Coordinates of C-alpha atoms and ligand atoms in Angstrom, one line a residue:
X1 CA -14.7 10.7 -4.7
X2 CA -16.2 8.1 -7.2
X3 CA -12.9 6.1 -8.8
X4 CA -13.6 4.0 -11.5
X5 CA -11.3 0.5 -10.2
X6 CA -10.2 -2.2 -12.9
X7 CA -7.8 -5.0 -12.0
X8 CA -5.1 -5.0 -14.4
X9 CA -2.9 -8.4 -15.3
X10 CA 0.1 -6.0 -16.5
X11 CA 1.7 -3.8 -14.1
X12 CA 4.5 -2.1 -16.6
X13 CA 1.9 1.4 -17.0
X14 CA 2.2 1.7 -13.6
X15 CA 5.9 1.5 -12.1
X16 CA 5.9 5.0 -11.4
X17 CA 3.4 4.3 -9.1
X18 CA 4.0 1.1 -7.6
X19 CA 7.6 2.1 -6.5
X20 CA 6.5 5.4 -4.7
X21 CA 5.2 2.9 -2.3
X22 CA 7.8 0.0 -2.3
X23 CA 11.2 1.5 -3.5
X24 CA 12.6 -2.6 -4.1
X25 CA 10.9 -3.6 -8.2
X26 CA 12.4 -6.8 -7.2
X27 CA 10.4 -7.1 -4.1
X28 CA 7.2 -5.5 -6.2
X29 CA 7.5 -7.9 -9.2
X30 CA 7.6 -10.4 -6.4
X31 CA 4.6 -9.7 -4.6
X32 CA 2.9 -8.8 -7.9
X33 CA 3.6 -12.6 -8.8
X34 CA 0.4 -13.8 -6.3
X35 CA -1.0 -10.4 -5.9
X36 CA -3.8 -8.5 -7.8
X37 CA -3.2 -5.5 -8.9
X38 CA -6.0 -3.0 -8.9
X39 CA -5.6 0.5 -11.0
X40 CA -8.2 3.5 -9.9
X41 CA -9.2 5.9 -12.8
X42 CA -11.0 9.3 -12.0
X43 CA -12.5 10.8 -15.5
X44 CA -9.9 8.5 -17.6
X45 CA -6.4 9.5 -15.6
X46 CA -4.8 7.1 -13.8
X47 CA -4.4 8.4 -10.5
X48 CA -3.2 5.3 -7.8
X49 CA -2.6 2.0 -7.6
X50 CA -3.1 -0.9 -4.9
X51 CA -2.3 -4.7 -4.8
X52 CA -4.0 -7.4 -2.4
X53 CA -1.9 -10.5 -1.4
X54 CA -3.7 -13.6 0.2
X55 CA -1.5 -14.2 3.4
X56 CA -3.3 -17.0 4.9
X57 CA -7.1 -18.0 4.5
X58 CA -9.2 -14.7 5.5
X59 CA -5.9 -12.5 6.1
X60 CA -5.1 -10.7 3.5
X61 CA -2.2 -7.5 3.2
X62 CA -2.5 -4.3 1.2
X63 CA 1.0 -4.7 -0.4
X64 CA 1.3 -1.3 -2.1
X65 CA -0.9 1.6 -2.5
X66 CA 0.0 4.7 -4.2
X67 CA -1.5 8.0 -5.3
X68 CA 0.2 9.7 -8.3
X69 CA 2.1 12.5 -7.0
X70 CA 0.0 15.4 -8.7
X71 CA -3.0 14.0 -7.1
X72 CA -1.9 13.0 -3.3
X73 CA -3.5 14.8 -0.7
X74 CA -7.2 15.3 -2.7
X75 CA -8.7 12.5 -1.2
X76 CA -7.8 10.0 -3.5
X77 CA -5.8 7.5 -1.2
X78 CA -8.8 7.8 1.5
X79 CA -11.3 6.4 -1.5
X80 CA -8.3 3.5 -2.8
X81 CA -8.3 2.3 0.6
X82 CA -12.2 2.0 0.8
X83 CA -11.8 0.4 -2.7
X84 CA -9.4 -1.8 -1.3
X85 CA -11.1 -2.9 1.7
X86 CA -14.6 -3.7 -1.1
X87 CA -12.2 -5.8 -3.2
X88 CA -10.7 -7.6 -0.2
X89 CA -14.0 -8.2 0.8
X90 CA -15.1 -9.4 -2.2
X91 CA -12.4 -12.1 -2.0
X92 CA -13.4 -13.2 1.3
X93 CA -11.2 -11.6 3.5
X94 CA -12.1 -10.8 6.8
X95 CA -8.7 -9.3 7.9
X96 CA -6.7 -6.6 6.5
X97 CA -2.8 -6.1 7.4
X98 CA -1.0 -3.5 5.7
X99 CA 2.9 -2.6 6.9
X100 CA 4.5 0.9 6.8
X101 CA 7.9 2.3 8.3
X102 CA 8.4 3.4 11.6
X103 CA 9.5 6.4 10.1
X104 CA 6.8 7.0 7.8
X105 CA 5.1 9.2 10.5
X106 CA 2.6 10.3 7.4
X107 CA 1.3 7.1 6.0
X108 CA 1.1 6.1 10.1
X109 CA -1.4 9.0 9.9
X110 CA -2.9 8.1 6.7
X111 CA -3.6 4.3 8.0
X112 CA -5.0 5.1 11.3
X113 CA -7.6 8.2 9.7
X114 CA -8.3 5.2 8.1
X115 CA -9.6 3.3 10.4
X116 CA -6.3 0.5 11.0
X117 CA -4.8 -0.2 14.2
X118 CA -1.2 -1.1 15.3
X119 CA -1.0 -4.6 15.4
X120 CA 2.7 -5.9 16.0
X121 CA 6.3 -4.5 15.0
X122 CA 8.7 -6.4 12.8
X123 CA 11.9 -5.7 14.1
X124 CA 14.6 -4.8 12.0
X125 CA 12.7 -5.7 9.1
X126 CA 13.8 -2.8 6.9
X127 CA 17.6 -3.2 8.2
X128 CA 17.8 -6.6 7.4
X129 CA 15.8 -6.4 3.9
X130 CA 17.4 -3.3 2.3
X131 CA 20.7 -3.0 1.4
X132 CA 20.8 0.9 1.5
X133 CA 20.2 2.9 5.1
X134 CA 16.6 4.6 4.9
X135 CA 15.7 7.7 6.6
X136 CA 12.6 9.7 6.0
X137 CA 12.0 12.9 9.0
X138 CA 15.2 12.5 10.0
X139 CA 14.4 9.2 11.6
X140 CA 16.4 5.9 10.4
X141 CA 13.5 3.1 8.6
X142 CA 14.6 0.3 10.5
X143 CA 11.5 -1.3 12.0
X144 CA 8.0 -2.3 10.4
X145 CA 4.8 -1.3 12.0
X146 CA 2.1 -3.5 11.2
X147 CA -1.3 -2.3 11.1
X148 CA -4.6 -4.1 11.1
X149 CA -8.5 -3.7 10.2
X150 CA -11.2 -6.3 10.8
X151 CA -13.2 -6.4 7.8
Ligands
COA201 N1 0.6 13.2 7.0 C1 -0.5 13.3 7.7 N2 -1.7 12.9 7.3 C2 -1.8 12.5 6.1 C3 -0.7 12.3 5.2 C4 0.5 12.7 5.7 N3 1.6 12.6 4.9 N4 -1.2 11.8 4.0 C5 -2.5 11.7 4.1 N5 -2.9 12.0 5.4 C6 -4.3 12.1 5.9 C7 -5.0 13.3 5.3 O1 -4.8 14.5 6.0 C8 -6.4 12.8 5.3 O2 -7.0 13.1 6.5 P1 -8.5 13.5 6.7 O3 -9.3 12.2 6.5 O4 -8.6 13.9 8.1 O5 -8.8 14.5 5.7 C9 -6.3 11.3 5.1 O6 -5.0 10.9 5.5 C10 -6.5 10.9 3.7 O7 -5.7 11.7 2.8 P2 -5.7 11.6 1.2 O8 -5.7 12.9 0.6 O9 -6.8 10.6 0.8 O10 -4.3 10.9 1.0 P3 -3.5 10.8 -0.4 O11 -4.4 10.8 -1.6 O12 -2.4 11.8 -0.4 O13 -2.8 9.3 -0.3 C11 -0.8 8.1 0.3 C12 -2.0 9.0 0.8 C13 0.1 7.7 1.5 C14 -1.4 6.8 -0.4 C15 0.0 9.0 -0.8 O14 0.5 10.1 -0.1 C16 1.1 8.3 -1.5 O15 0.8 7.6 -2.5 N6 2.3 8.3 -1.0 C17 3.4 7.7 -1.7 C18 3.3 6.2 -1.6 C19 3.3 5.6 -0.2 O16 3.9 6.1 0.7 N7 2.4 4.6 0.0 C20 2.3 3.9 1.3 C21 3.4 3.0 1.5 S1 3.4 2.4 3.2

């Protein structure tokens, strides 16, 4: 799937997006604040979102990637994250870290078709970082799973 990728200095188009991903605008708008922001057109619609943040040196983290709702599960996420990986490249990474729930059994999926592997486990991140219990597939979001590519 050929996506047309722009980065984009304004994020307000794109909330909709950017919180499928990342439920906490504070903790977007954050993020966003050092992170670019990349927006993937197919034939002039809008359909996903991701955002690079420098960590440290060559490591860098896929903050936030999203597929507009209509579109998810056409293949658009598996061509963001190749877009993602040529941007990160492109800025000199040679690491890429991206963090999902330990409930989120399908982006755990979606990362590892992709080519990530399990890296290290932030324990009680989600617990200690959200106000509001999570649960997705019946299973309580208390952990993060961090995932890793060499670049
Ligand atoms: N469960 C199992 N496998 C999944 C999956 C799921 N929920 N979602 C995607 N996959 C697999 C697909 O089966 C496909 O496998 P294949 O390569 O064998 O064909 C591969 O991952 C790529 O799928 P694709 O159609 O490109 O995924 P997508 O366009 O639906 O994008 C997300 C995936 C996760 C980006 C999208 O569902 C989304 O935006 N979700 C909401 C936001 C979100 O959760 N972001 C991640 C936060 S950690």
């Amino acid at each position: 799937m050929e996506l047309l990728i722009n980065q984009s200095s304004d994020p307000e188009p794109y909330w909709d997006m950017l919180l499928l991903a990342d439920p906490s605008k504070a903790a977007v708008q954050q993020y966003l604040e050092d992170g670019k922001l990349y927006v993937a057109e197919w034939e002039d619609t809008v359909v996903g979102v991701f955002v690079l943040l420098q960590l440290d040196g060559p490591l860098w983290e896929l903050k936030n990637i999203a597929v507009a709702e209509e579109w998810q599960g056409k293949g658009v996420g598996k061509a963001l994250i190749a877009a993602a990986i040529s941007s990160a490249k492109e800025l000199g990474a040679e690491n890429l870290e991206v963090g999902t729930g330990n409930s989120s059994t399908g982006q755990l999926a979606f990362y590892q078709k992709a080519g990530f592997r399990m890296q290290r486990i932030a324990k009680n991140y989600f617990t200690l970082n959200y106000n509001e219990p999570i649960f997705e597939n019946g299973i309580q979001c208390r952990d993060m799973v961090i995932l890793s590519m060499a670049l």
